[in-house]
Coordinates of C-alpha atoms in Angstrom, one line a residue:
Chain A
M38 CA 33.7 -22.8 -9.9
L39 CA 32.4 -22.5 -13.4
E40 CA 30.8 -25.6 -12.9
Y41 CA 29.1 -24.7 -9.9
I42 CA 27.5 -21.6 -11.7
L43 CA 26.9 -23.8 -14.8
A44 CA 25.0 -26.3 -12.6
K45 CA 22.6 -23.9 -11.6
Y46 CA 22.6 -21.6 -14.0
N47 CA 18.6 -20.8 -14.1
Y48 CA 19.4 -19.2 -10.5
W49 CA 22.4 -17.2 -11.5
I50 CA 20.3 -15.9 -14.5
Y51 CA 17.5 -14.9 -12.1
I52 CA 19.6 -13.5 -9.6
V53 CA 21.3 -11.1 -12.0
L54 CA 18.1 -10.1 -14.0
M55 CA 16.8 -9.4 -10.5
M56 CA 19.7 -6.9 -9.5
I57 CA 19.7 -5.5 -13.1
G58 CA 16.2 -4.4 -11.9
L59 CA 16.6 -3.5 -8.7
Y60 CA 19.7 -1.1 -9.9
A61 CA 17.2 0.8 -12.5
M62 CA 14.5 0.9 -9.5
M63 CA 16.8 2.6 -7.4
G64 CA 19.8 4.2 -9.7
K65 CA 17.7 5.5 -12.5
R66 CA 16.1 9.0 -12.6
N67 CA 13.9 8.6 -15.5
L68 CA 10.6 7.5 -14.3
V69 CA 10.1 5.1 -17.6
K70 CA 13.4 3.5 -16.9
K71 CA 12.5 2.8 -13.4
L72 CA 9.2 1.2 -14.6
I73 CA 11.1 -0.8 -17.0
G74 CA 13.3 -1.9 -14.3
M75 CA 10.4 -3.1 -11.8
N76 CA 9.2 -5.0 -15.2
I77 CA 12.5 -6.6 -15.4
F78 CA 12.3 -7.2 -11.6
Q79 CA 8.7 -9.1 -11.7
T80 CA 9.8 -11.3 -14.7
S81 CA 12.9 -12.5 -12.8
I82 CA 11.0 -14.0 -10.5
I83 CA 8.4 -15.1 -13.3
L84 CA 11.5 -17.0 -14.4
F85 CA 12.7 -18.4 -11.1
F86 CA 9.4 -20.1 -10.6
V87 CA 8.9 -21.4 -14.4
S88 CA 12.4 -23.0 -14.0
R89 CA 11.5 -24.8 -10.9
G90 CA 8.9 -26.7 -12.7
V91 CA 11.1 -28.0 -15.5
K92 CA 12.8 -32.1 -15.1
K93 CA 15.4 -33.0 -17.4
G94 CA 15.3 -36.3 -18.9
G95 CA 12.6 -36.1 -21.4
A96 CA 9.5 -34.9 -18.8
T97 CA 6.6 -34.5 -20.8
V98 CA 3.1 -32.1 -19.9
P99 CA 0.9 -34.3 -17.4
I100 CA -1.7 -35.8 -19.6
L101 CA -3.6 -38.6 -18.2
M102 CA -3.8 -41.7 -20.7
G103 CA -6.9 -43.8 -20.8
D104 CA -10.6 -43.3 -21.9
G105 CA -11.3 -41.2 -19.1
H106 CA -13.6 -43.6 -17.3
G107 CA -11.0 -45.4 -15.3
H108 CA -9.9 -47.7 -17.8
G109 CA -6.6 -48.3 -19.4
E110 CA -5.2 -45.5 -17.2
Q111 CA -1.3 -46.1 -16.5
L112 CA 0.4 -45.5 -13.2
I113 CA 2.0 -42.2 -13.1
Q114 CA 5.7 -41.7 -12.5
V115 CA 6.4 -38.3 -11.2
A116 CA 9.5 -38.2 -12.8
D117 CA 7.7 -38.4 -16.4
Y118 CA 6.1 -35.4 -16.0
L119 CA 6.5 -31.8 -15.7
N120 CA 5.2 -29.8 -12.6
P121 CA 2.5 -27.8 -14.0
L122 CA 1.6 -25.9 -10.7
P123 CA 4.8 -23.3 -10.7
H124 CA 3.6 -22.4 -14.2
V125 CA 0.0 -21.8 -13.5
L126 CA 1.0 -19.8 -10.8
M127 CA 3.1 -17.5 -12.8
L128 CA 0.2 -17.2 -15.4
T129 CA -1.6 -15.4 -12.8
A130 CA 1.6 -13.6 -11.6
I131 CA 2.0 -12.1 -15.3
V132 CA -1.6 -11.3 -14.9
V133 CA -0.9 -9.3 -12.0
S134 CA 2.4 -7.6 -13.6
I135 CA 0.4 -6.6 -16.3
A136 CA -2.2 -4.6 -14.5
T137 CA 0.7 -2.9 -12.2
T138 CA 2.3 -1.8 -15.5
G139 CA -1.0 -0.7 -16.5
V140 CA -1.4 1.5 -13.5
A141 CA 2.3 2.7 -13.6
L142 CA 1.8 3.7 -16.9
A143 CA -1.8 5.9 -16.5
T144 CA 0.1 7.2 -13.4
L145 CA 3.2 8.2 -15.7
I146 CA 0.6 10.0 -18.2
L147 CA -0.7 11.7 -15.3
I148 CA 2.8 13.1 -14.2
Y149 CA 3.7 14.1 -17.7
K150 CA 0.1 15.8 -18.4
R151 CA 1.1 17.8 -14.9
Y152 CA 5.0 18.6 -15.1
H153 CA 5.4 17.9 -18.9
T154 CA 8.7 15.8 -18.2
L155 CA 9.3 12.3 -16.7
E156 CA 12.6 13.2 -15.2
E157 CA 12.5 12.7 -11.7
D158 CA 14.9 15.9 -10.9
E159 CA 13.2 18.3 -13.0
I160 CA 9.9 17.1 -11.5
M161 CA 11.3 17.9 -8.0
A162 CA 12.6 21.3 -8.9
I163 CA 9.4 22.3 -10.6
R164 CA 7.5 21.1 -7.1
K165 CA 10.0 22.9 -5.1
E166 CA 9.4 26.2 -6.6
A167 CA 5.5 25.8 -6.8
S168 CA 5.9 25.1 -3.1
A169 CA 7.9 28.5 -2.6
Y170 CA 5.5 30.5 -4.6
K171 CA 2.8 29.1 -2.4
T172 CA 4.7 30.2 1.0
L173 CA 5.4 33.7 -0.6
G174 CA 1.8 34.1 -1.3
T175 CA 0.2 33.2 2.3
Chain B
M65 CA -26.9 -20.9 3.7
T66 CA -24.7 -20.4 6.2
D67 CA -22.5 -22.5 5.1
Q68 CA -21.6 -20.6 2.0
L69 CA -20.7 -17.3 4.4
P70 CA -16.9 -17.4 3.8
A71 CA -17.5 -17.2 0.2
L72 CA -20.3 -14.5 0.1
I73 CA -17.8 -12.7 2.3
I74 CA -15.3 -12.1 -0.8
I75 CA -17.7 -12.7 -4.0
A76 CA -20.3 -9.9 -3.0
P77 CA -17.8 -7.1 -3.2
L78 CA -15.7 -8.4 -6.2
L79 CA -18.8 -9.0 -8.3
G80 CA -20.6 -5.8 -6.8
A81 CA -17.2 -3.8 -8.0
F82 CA -17.8 -5.4 -11.6
L83 CA -20.9 -4.1 -11.5
T84 CA -20.3 -0.7 -10.7
P85 CA -19.4 0.9 -13.8
V86 CA -22.3 -1.0 -15.5
I87 CA -25.0 0.9 -13.1
G88 CA -22.6 4.4 -13.2
W89 CA -22.9 4.5 -16.7
R90 CA -26.3 5.4 -16.9
Y91 CA -27.2 6.4 -13.4
R92 CA -24.4 8.0 -11.6
H93 CA -26.2 8.7 -8.3
L94 CA -26.9 5.1 -7.9
C95 CA -23.5 4.1 -7.4
R96 CA -23.2 4.9 -3.9
P97 CA -26.3 3.1 -2.5
W98 CA -25.5 0.0 -4.7
A99 CA -21.6 0.2 -2.8
L100 CA -23.5 0.3 0.7
M101 CA -26.0 -2.5 -0.4
V102 CA -23.3 -4.7 -1.8
L103 CA -21.3 -4.2 1.3
A104 CA -23.9 -4.8 3.9
V105 CA -23.5 -8.5 2.8
P106 CA -19.7 -8.8 3.7
V107 CA -20.5 -6.8 7.1
Y108 CA -23.5 -9.5 8.1
A109 CA -21.5 -12.4 6.9
S110 CA -18.3 -11.6 8.8
I111 CA -20.2 -10.7 11.9
A112 CA -22.0 -14.2 11.8
S113 CA -18.8 -15.8 10.8
L114 CA -17.1 -14.0 14.2
L115 CA -20.0 -15.7 16.3
R116 CA -19.9 -18.9 14.9
V117 CA -16.1 -18.8 15.5
V118 CA -16.7 -17.5 19.3
K119 CA -19.3 -20.3 19.8
N120 CA -17.7 -23.2 17.8
G121 CA -13.9 -22.7 17.0
A122 CA -12.2 -22.2 13.5
F123 CA -13.6 -23.7 10.5
G124 CA -12.7 -23.9 6.8
Y125 CA -14.3 -23.5 3.6
N126 CA -13.2 -25.5 0.7
L127 CA -13.5 -23.3 -2.4
A128 CA -15.2 -25.2 -5.3
G129 CA -15.5 -28.2 -3.2
W130 CA -11.7 -29.0 -3.9
A131 CA -9.9 -30.4 -0.3
P132 CA -7.5 -28.4 1.5
P133 CA -3.6 -29.2 0.3
W134 CA -4.8 -29.2 -3.2
G135 CA -7.5 -26.8 -3.4
I136 CA -7.8 -22.9 -2.2
E137 CA -9.4 -23.1 1.2
Y138 CA -10.8 -20.4 3.5
R139 CA -10.0 -20.6 6.9
I140 CA -11.7 -18.4 9.6
D141 CA -10.3 -18.7 13.0
H142 CA -10.7 -15.9 15.9
L143 CA -7.8 -13.4 14.6
S144 CA -9.1 -13.6 11.0
A145 CA -13.0 -13.3 12.0
L146 CA -11.9 -10.2 14.0
M147 CA -10.2 -8.8 11.2
L148 CA -12.8 -9.4 8.7
V149 CA -15.7 -7.7 11.1
L150 CA -13.1 -4.7 11.6
I151 CA -12.4 -4.3 7.6
A152 CA -16.2 -4.8 6.8
V153 CA -17.0 -2.3 9.3
I154 CA -14.6 0.4 8.5
G155 CA -15.1 -0.1 4.6
L156 CA -19.2 0.2 5.1
L157 CA -18.5 3.8 7.4
A158 CA -16.0 4.7 4.8
T159 CA -18.8 4.6 2.0
I160 CA -21.1 6.7 4.0
N161 CA -18.6 9.3 4.5
A162 CA -17.4 9.1 1.2
K163 CA -20.1 10.9 -0.4
A164 CA -19.2 14.5 0.5
G165 CA -15.8 14.5 -0.3
I166 CA -16.3 13.4 -3.9
S167 CA -19.1 16.1 -4.6
L168 CA -16.4 18.0 -3.5
K169 CA -13.0 17.3 -5.3
M170 CA -14.2 14.2 -7.2
R171 CA -17.1 15.1 -9.2
G172 CA -18.4 12.8 -12.0
K173 CA -15.9 10.3 -11.1
E174 CA -18.2 8.0 -8.6
P175 CA -18.3 5.2 -10.9
H176 CA -14.4 5.1 -10.9
F177 CA -14.2 5.6 -7.1
Y178 CA -16.6 3.1 -5.8
T179 CA -15.3 0.6 -8.1
L180 CA -12.0 0.8 -6.5
L181 CA -13.2 1.2 -3.2
L182 CA -15.2 -2.2 -3.4
L183 CA -11.9 -4.1 -5.2
Q184 CA -10.1 -2.7 -2.1
I185 CA -12.0 -4.1 0.5
T186 CA -12.4 -7.0 -1.5
G187 CA -8.4 -7.3 -1.7
L188 CA -8.1 -6.5 2.1
M189 CA -10.6 -9.2 3.4
G190 CA -9.1 -11.6 0.6
I191 CA -5.9 -11.5 2.4
V192 CA -7.4 -12.1 6.1
I193 CA -9.8 -14.7 4.8
T194 CA -7.9 -16.9 2.7
G195 CA -5.5 -20.0 4.0
D196 CA -3.4 -20.4 0.6
L197 CA -0.4 -18.4 0.5
F198 CA -0.1 -17.7 -3.4
N199 CA -3.7 -16.8 -3.2
I200 CA -2.8 -14.1 -0.5
F201 CA -0.4 -12.5 -3.0
V202 CA -3.2 -12.1 -5.6
F203 CA -5.4 -10.5 -2.8
L204 CA -2.6 -8.2 -1.7
E205 CA -1.8 -7.1 -5.4
I206 CA -5.6 -6.6 -5.8
S207 CA -6.1 -4.4 -2.8
S208 CA -2.4 -2.3 -3.4
L209 CA -3.1 -2.0 -7.1
S210 CA -6.9 -0.3 -6.4
G211 CA -5.2 1.5 -3.6
Y212 CA -2.9 3.2 -6.3
G213 CA -5.8 4.1 -8.3
L214 CA -7.6 5.9 -5.6
I215 CA -4.4 7.4 -4.4
A216 CA -3.7 8.8 -7.9
H217 CA -7.1 11.0 -7.7
G218 CA -5.8 13.1 -5.0
E219 CA -3.9 16.6 -4.8
D220 CA -0.8 18.6 -6.3
G221 CA 1.9 15.7 -5.8
A222 CA -0.5 12.4 -5.9
P223 CA 0.8 11.2 -8.9
M224 CA 4.5 11.1 -8.0
A225 CA 3.6 10.0 -4.9
T226 CA 1.6 7.3 -6.4
F227 CA 4.2 6.1 -8.5
N228 CA 6.7 5.8 -5.8
Y229 CA 4.4 4.0 -4.1
I230 CA 3.8 1.4 -7.0
I231 CA 7.6 0.8 -7.2
I232 CA 8.0 0.2 -3.5
G233 CA 4.8 -1.7 -3.1
T234 CA 5.8 -3.9 -6.2
I235 CA 9.1 -4.8 -4.6
G236 CA 7.1 -5.7 -1.4
A237 CA 5.1 -8.0 -3.0
S238 CA 7.9 -9.2 -5.3
F239 CA 9.6 -10.4 -2.0
Y240 CA 6.7 -12.1 -0.8
L241 CA 6.1 -13.8 -3.8
L242 CA 9.8 -15.3 -3.9
G243 CA 9.0 -16.3 -0.2
V244 CA 6.1 -18.4 -1.4
G245 CA 8.5 -19.8 -4.3
Y246 CA 11.0 -20.7 -1.9
L247 CA 8.7 -22.6 0.6
Y248 CA 6.9 -24.1 -2.1
M249 CA 10.5 -25.6 -3.4
A250 CA 11.1 -27.2 -0.2
T251 CA 7.9 -28.5 0.5
G252 CA 5.7 -28.7 -2.3
S253 CA 2.6 -27.2 -0.8
L254 CA 1.0 -23.6 -0.5
N255 CA -1.8 -24.2 2.1
I256 CA -0.8 -22.5 5.3
A257 CA -2.1 -25.3 7.6
D258 CA -0.6 -28.0 5.5
L259 CA 2.9 -26.2 5.5
A260 CA 2.6 -25.5 9.3
T261 CA 2.8 -29.4 9.8
I262 CA 5.7 -29.8 7.1
L263 CA 7.9 -27.3 7.7
P264 CA 9.2 -27.8 11.5
G265 CA 11.3 -30.6 10.1
L266 CA 13.1 -28.6 7.7
Y267 CA 13.5 -25.6 9.9
H268 CA 17.7 -25.7 9.6
S269 CA 17.0 -25.6 5.7
K270 CA 18.8 -22.6 4.0
M271 CA 15.9 -22.5 1.7
I272 CA 13.5 -22.1 4.4
L273 CA 15.7 -19.2 6.1
V274 CA 15.6 -17.2 2.8
G275 CA 12.1 -17.9 2.3
F276 CA 11.1 -16.2 5.9
A277 CA 13.7 -13.6 5.1
F278 CA 11.4 -12.7 2.4
F279 CA 8.4 -12.9 3.9
T280 CA 9.3 -10.6 6.5
T281 CA 11.0 -7.8 4.4
G282 CA 8.3 -8.0 1.9
V283 CA 5.4 -7.7 4.5
A284 CA 7.4 -4.9 6.3
I285 CA 7.4 -3.1 3.0
K286 CA 3.5 -3.8 2.6
M287 CA 3.3 -2.1 6.5
G288 CA 5.5 0.8 6.5
L289 CA 7.5 -0.4 9.3
F290 CA 10.8 1.7 9.4
P291 CA 13.0 2.2 7.3
L292 CA 10.8 0.9 4.7
H293 CA 8.2 3.7 5.6
I294 CA 9.1 6.3 2.9
W295 CA 6.4 5.8 0.5
M296 CA 3.8 5.9 3.4
P297 CA 3.4 9.7 4.0
D298 CA 3.6 10.9 0.6
A299 CA 1.2 8.5 -0.7
Y300 CA -1.7 9.1 2.4
T301 CA -1.1 12.7 2.6
C302 CA -1.9 13.4 -1.1
A303 CA -4.7 10.6 -1.2
P304 CA -8.1 12.3 -1.5
D305 CA -9.8 12.4 1.9
P306 CA -12.4 9.7 1.4
A307 CA -9.9 7.4 -0.1
S308 CA -7.1 8.0 2.5
S309 CA -9.6 7.4 5.2
L310 CA -10.1 4.1 4.0
I311 CA -6.6 2.9 2.6
A312 CA -4.7 4.3 5.6
P313 CA -6.1 2.4 8.7
L314 CA -6.7 -0.9 7.0
M315 CA -3.8 -1.6 4.5
T316 CA -0.9 -1.4 7.2
K317 CA -3.0 -3.0 9.8
V318 CA -3.7 -6.0 7.4
A319 CA 0.2 -6.4 6.8
A320 CA 0.6 -6.3 10.4
Y321 CA -2.1 -9.1 10.6
L322 CA -0.1 -10.6 7.7
L323 CA 3.0 -10.5 9.9
I324 CA 1.6 -12.4 12.9
R325 CA 0.0 -15.1 10.5
I326 CA 3.6 -15.9 9.0
M327 CA 5.2 -15.8 12.5
F328 CA 3.0 -17.6 14.7
T329 CA 0.9 -19.8 12.3
L330 CA 2.8 -20.7 9.4
F331 CA 6.1 -20.8 11.5
Q332 CA 6.5 -22.1 15.3
P333 CA 7.3 -18.8 17.3
D334 CA 10.1 -20.8 18.5
F335 CA 11.3 -20.1 14.9
A336 CA 11.9 -16.7 15.2
I337 CA 13.5 -17.0 18.6
S338 CA 16.0 -19.5 18.6
I339 CA 16.8 -20.3 15.0
V340 CA 16.8 -16.6 13.5
P341 CA 16.5 -14.1 15.9
V342 CA 14.3 -12.0 13.8
A343 CA 12.0 -11.0 17.0
T344 CA 15.2 -9.2 18.5
V345 CA 15.9 -7.1 14.9
L346 CA 12.2 -6.8 14.5
G347 CA 11.9 -5.1 18.3
W348 CA 14.8 -2.8 17.7
M349 CA 13.2 -1.6 14.2
A350 CA 9.8 -1.3 15.9
V351 CA 11.8 0.7 18.7
I352 CA 13.6 3.2 16.0
A353 CA 10.2 3.7 14.2
I354 CA 8.4 4.8 17.3
I355 CA 11.2 7.1 17.7
V356 CA 11.7 8.4 14.4
G357 CA 7.8 8.6 13.7
G358 CA 7.4 10.7 16.9
I359 CA 10.0 13.1 16.3
K360 CA 9.0 13.6 12.5
A361 CA 5.5 13.7 13.7
L362 CA 6.6 16.8 15.9
A363 CA 8.3 18.9 13.1
Q364 CA 4.8 18.8 10.8
T365 CA 2.3 21.5 10.7
D366 CA 0.4 20.0 8.1
I367 CA -2.1 17.8 10.6
K368 CA -2.8 15.1 7.8
R369 CA 1.2 14.5 7.1
M370 CA 1.3 14.5 11.1
V371 CA -1.3 11.9 11.1
T372 CA 0.8 9.5 8.7
Y373 CA 4.1 9.8 10.8
I374 CA 2.0 8.8 14.1
M375 CA 0.9 5.8 11.8
V376 CA 4.6 5.2 11.6
A377 CA 5.0 5.0 15.1
E378 CA 1.7 3.2 15.6
V379 CA 3.0 0.3 13.4
G380 CA 6.1 0.2 15.5
Y381 CA 3.9 -0.4 18.7
I382 CA 2.3 -3.5 16.8
V383 CA 5.6 -5.0 15.5
L384 CA 7.2 -4.3 19.3
G385 CA 4.0 -6.1 20.8
I386 CA 4.7 -9.0 18.2
S387 CA 8.6 -9.0 18.7
V388 CA 8.6 -9.4 22.5
M389 CA 7.1 -12.8 21.9
N390 CA 4.9 -13.3 24.9
R391 CA 1.2 -13.5 26.0
A392 CA 0.6 -10.4 27.2
G393 CA 2.8 -8.6 24.0
L394 CA 0.9 -10.4 21.3
T395 CA -2.4 -9.8 23.0
G396 CA -1.5 -6.0 22.9
A397 CA -0.4 -6.1 19.5
I398 CA -3.8 -7.8 18.1
L399 CA -5.7 -5.4 20.4
H400 CA -3.6 -2.4 19.2
I401 CA -4.4 -3.3 15.6
I402 CA -8.2 -3.1 16.4
N403 CA -7.8 -0.1 18.3
D404 CA -5.3 1.8 15.7
A405 CA -7.3 1.0 12.9
C406 CA -10.4 2.7 14.5
M407 CA -8.2 5.6 15.7
I408 CA -6.7 6.3 12.7
F409 CA -10.1 6.2 10.7
C410 CA -11.5 8.8 13.1
L411 CA -8.5 11.0 12.7
F412 CA -8.7 10.6 8.8
L413 CA -12.6 11.1 9.1
V414 CA -12.0 14.2 11.1
I415 CA -9.5 15.7 8.8
G416 CA -11.9 15.1 5.8
A417 CA -14.6 16.8 7.3
I418 CA -12.6 19.9 8.3
S419 CA -11.2 20.2 4.6
Y420 CA -14.5 19.5 3.3
K421 CA -15.9 22.6 5.2
G422 CA -13.0 24.9 3.6
H423 CA -10.4 24.9 6.8
G424 CA -7.0 24.4 6.0
R425 CA -4.9 21.3 7.4
E426 CA -2.0 23.7 9.4
I427 CA -2.0 24.0 12.9
Y428 CA -3.0 27.7 12.9
H429 CA -6.2 27.1 10.7
F430 CA -7.7 25.1 14.1
Q431 CA -8.2 28.2 15.9
N432 CA -11.5 28.5 17.4
L433 CA -12.5 25.5 15.2
N434 CA -14.5 23.8 18.4
K435 CA -17.2 27.1 18.1
K436 CA -17.7 26.1 14.3
M437 CA -17.7 22.2 14.4
P438 CA -18.2 21.3 18.0
Y439 CA -19.3 17.7 17.2
T440 CA -16.2 17.0 15.0
M441 CA -13.9 18.1 17.3
A442 CA -15.4 16.7 20.5
A443 CA -14.8 13.2 18.5
F444 CA -11.2 14.6 17.6
V445 CA -11.0 15.1 21.4
I446 CA -11.6 11.6 22.1
V447 CA -9.6 10.4 19.3
A448 CA -6.5 12.3 20.9
L449 CA -7.1 11.1 24.4
S450 CA -7.1 7.6 22.8
V451 CA -3.7 7.9 20.9
C452 CA -2.0 9.4 24.1
G453 CA -3.3 6.6 25.9
I454 CA -5.7 7.9 28.8
P455 CA -8.6 5.5 30.3
P456 CA -11.4 4.6 29.3
T457 CA -10.7 5.1 25.6
C458 CA -9.1 1.9 23.9
G459 CA -5.6 3.2 23.3
F460 CA -5.0 2.8 26.8
F461 CA -5.7 -0.9 27.4
S462 CA -3.6 -2.0 23.9
K463 CA -0.6 0.2 25.4
W464 CA -1.4 -1.3 28.8
Y465 CA -0.7 -4.7 27.4
L466 CA 2.0 -3.6 25.3
I467 CA 4.2 -2.4 28.3
L468 CA 3.2 -5.5 30.2
G469 CA 4.7 -7.5 27.5
T470 CA 7.9 -5.5 27.6
I471 CA 8.3 -6.0 31.3
A472 CA 7.5 -9.4 31.0
S473 CA 10.4 -10.1 28.7
K474 CA 12.6 -7.7 30.7
Q475 CA 13.1 -5.2 27.5
W476 CA 13.1 -1.9 29.9
F477 CA 14.5 0.2 27.0
F478 CA 11.3 -1.0 25.0
T479 CA 9.2 0.0 28.0
I480 CA 10.6 3.7 28.6
T481 CA 10.1 3.9 24.4
L482 CA 6.3 3.0 24.7
L483 CA 6.1 5.4 27.7
G484 CA 8.0 8.3 26.1
S485 CA 5.7 7.7 23.0
S486 CA 2.8 8.7 24.8
L487 CA 4.1 11.9 26.1
V488 CA 5.3 13.0 22.4
N489 CA 1.9 12.1 21.4
A490 CA 0.2 14.0 24.1
V491 CA 2.4 17.3 23.1
L492 CA 1.4 16.8 19.3
F493 CA -2.3 16.6 20.2
F494 CA -2.6 19.1 22.9
R495 CA -1.0 21.9 20.7
I496 CA -3.8 21.6 18.1
I497 CA -6.6 21.1 21.0
E498 CA -5.0 24.0 22.6
K499 CA -5.5 26.1 19.5
A500 CA -8.8 25.1 18.8
Y501 CA -10.4 25.4 22.5
L502 CA -8.3 28.0 24.5
A503 CA -7.1 30.4 21.9
P504 CA -8.4 34.0 22.4
L505 CA -11.1 34.6 20.0
D506 CA -9.0 37.2 17.6
S507 CA -5.7 38.1 18.6
G508 CA -5.8 41.0 16.3
A509 CA -8.6 42.8 18.1
H510 CA -7.7 44.9 21.2
G511 CA -11.3 45.0 22.5
N512 CA -12.5 46.7 19.3
D513 CA -15.9 46.0 18.3
H514 CA -14.5 43.1 16.3
S515 CA -14.5 41.2 19.6
D516 CA -18.2 40.5 19.6
E517 CA -18.2 39.0 16.0
V518 CA -19.9 35.9 16.4
I519 CA -18.8 32.7 14.8
V520 CA -21.0 30.9 13.1
R521 CA -21.4 27.3 13.7
D522 CA -20.6 25.6 10.6
E523 CA -20.8 21.7 11.0
A524 CA -20.1 19.1 8.5
P525 CA -22.8 17.1 6.5
I526 CA -24.7 14.6 8.5
S527 CA -23.5 11.6 5.9
M528 CA -19.8 12.9 7.6
L529 CA -21.0 13.1 11.3
I530 CA -22.5 9.5 11.1
P531 CA -19.3 7.8 10.9
I532 CA -17.5 10.3 12.8
M533 CA -19.6 9.7 15.4
I534 CA -19.8 6.1 15.3
T535 CA -16.3 5.5 15.5
A536 CA -15.6 8.1 18.5
T537 CA -18.2 5.9 20.2
A538 CA -16.6 2.8 19.2
I539 CA -13.2 3.9 20.7
I540 CA -14.6 4.3 24.2
V541 CA -17.0 1.1 23.7
L542 CA -13.7 -0.9 22.8
G543 CA -12.1 0.4 25.6
L544 CA -14.8 -0.5 28.2
F545 CA -15.3 -4.0 26.7
S546 CA -11.5 -4.8 25.8
G547 CA -11.6 -7.4 28.7
K548 CA -14.5 -9.1 27.1
I549 CA -12.7 -8.8 23.6
I550 CA -9.6 -10.5 25.0
A551 CA -11.3 -13.3 26.9
A552 CA -13.9 -14.2 23.8
V553 CA -11.6 -13.6 21.0
I554 CA -8.0 -12.5 21.3
Q555 CA -6.9 -15.0 24.1
H556 CA -7.7 -17.8 21.6
A557 CA -5.8 -16.0 18.8
V558 CA -2.5 -16.2 20.7
P559 CA -0.7 -19.5 20.3
A560 CA -0.9 -21.9 23.3
I561 CA 3.0 -22.5 24.0
F562 CA 3.0 -18.7 25.2

C-alpha cells in the first residue's frame, strides 16, 4: 500500500492540496480564507500539470544541438528531454490565477468598504437588517 | 483580406479593449463611439464567415501559420459561425443600449465599462472560434474575469455576489483545466479535431472517463445547470443593467455551446450513451432545473430576479435537448440557444429601460406602465409570448423541436415537464401583463376627480428603444424563418449519425 502511494506521490500531493483548497472554500466563513483556499486549489492543478512534464533518468531541457542551419543536429531521443508543453501551459494558467486573485482582492476591498468586516456571517446579518429596514420604510 | 477574417474577429475587440482606457483618459465621451466602431469589425467578419460556411462548409485558420496539431487553430463550422454572429450582434446592441444606463448609475466610469465589455465579447467569441482545448480555457477565464468586473459595479449586494461568483466560477474553470490535463496525459494533443480522431481508441481508459467527468462538471458550473446554479440569480440580479443585459444572455449560452462541442465533436455521441450514462444523468438534472427554476421564479416579486430563475429553467431546456440524443432534440437545443439568447437579452433590455425611467422592479410597479412606456411594454409582451411558446414567435419553434426530441426518445416525463413549464411561464408573465394593461387606473380613487388624471407618456430614450425594437422584431423574424435557419445551418451542425 505504502509503495503504491509513494510510486505516484505527485498525484497524492495534488489531490490532498486540492481537497484542502476545496475545504477552505466551502468550510471557512472568512472571505480571505476562502480566497486563500481558491489559490491552493489552483496551485494544486498547476502542480499536477508540471509534474506530468517531468521524466526520470537525467532528462534535460530540450535544446536542439547544432549550428541552427541544419548541420550537426543529433537525432532527438524523446526519453532524453522533458516535455516543455505542460510547463508552458502552466505559465498561462499562473497568469490567469494571478488575475483572478487580483480581481477577488479588489472585490474584497469593495466588500470591506461597504460592511467593515470580512466575516461572511456578519455581512449576512448586516444585509438582513438593511433589507428589514427597507421593507419597514415602504 | 477575407482569409484573415477569423483572426480579425478576435484581434479587433482585444486591441480595442486595450486602447479604450487610453482614449478614455482624455476624451471620456469618445469611449462609446470607439467601442461601437471596434465591434462593427467582428459583426461584419462573423456574418461574412457564416455566409462562407453556408456556401463552402467549415474552414480553419492557422494562427501565426503553425499547422493544426501543434499550433492553435481557429475552426469555424456551422455551429460556431452561428454562435459568432449571435455574440457579435448582441454585443453591438448591448453597447448601443449601455449609454443611458451608464449615465445614470456609473457616471465617470465609461472607460472601465467599455474596456470590460470589449474584453467580455473577446472572451466569448474566443471560446466559440478556437479549436484548441487549452485556448478555450484561457478565453473562458478572459470572459469570466471581465464578467466579475462588470458585475461588481452593481447595486447593494453586488460585491458579495461577485465574490461568490469568483469562487464558484474559478472552481468551474479549474475543473475544465483538469479535464484538459487528463485528456492531454492520455493523448498528448490539445487540438479538438486531432483529439477526436485519437480518442475513440481510448474510450475505456479510466483517464478519459475522469477527464470527461471534469469537463462536464466544469462546464455545468459555468452554465448554471441545477444544482450548480447558486451563483447565478445573485450575480445577474445585482449586476448593473447595461452589464447584465450583455453577460446574462451570452455567458450561459456559450457554456451550453461548449457542452455540445465536448459531447458531440470532441467525443463521439456514442460515448455519452453507452460507455458512461452521462446523457441520462444530464436529462434528469435538466428536468429538475426546469421544475425548480419555474417554482423559484413563481416565488419572486422582483422581476429581474424572476428572469434569472427563468434562465435556470431555460438552461434546463437546452440541456434536455442535448440529453435526449437524437436529431430533433439537438436541433431544438441549438435553436433554443439562439432564441433564448434573444429572449433573455430583450427581457433584460426592457428591465433596464424600466428602471432607467425610475420605476421599480417589483410587479406592483408595473401598474399602467403600458400607458407610460407603450413601445417598451409592447416588446415585453412579444418576449412574454415567446417565452411561453406561442407561435409565430421563435420560442414556439425551439420548444416544438425539443418536444419532438423527447417524444422520439420515448421520455414521456420529459415531454410533460416541457409542456407544464410552458404553463408556468404563462402564469409568470401574464400576471405582469395583467398588471400593466388591465389593472384599473387608480384603485384608491372612487370616482373622485383623481380618475381623470392623465398619465404622462414617458418612454425610454431612443438609444434604449432601438435595441429593444430590433430584438423584439428579431424574436418574430427568427420564428418565421426558423425552418430556413435549420435547413441552412443547424442541420449541418448536428452530427451525421443521428
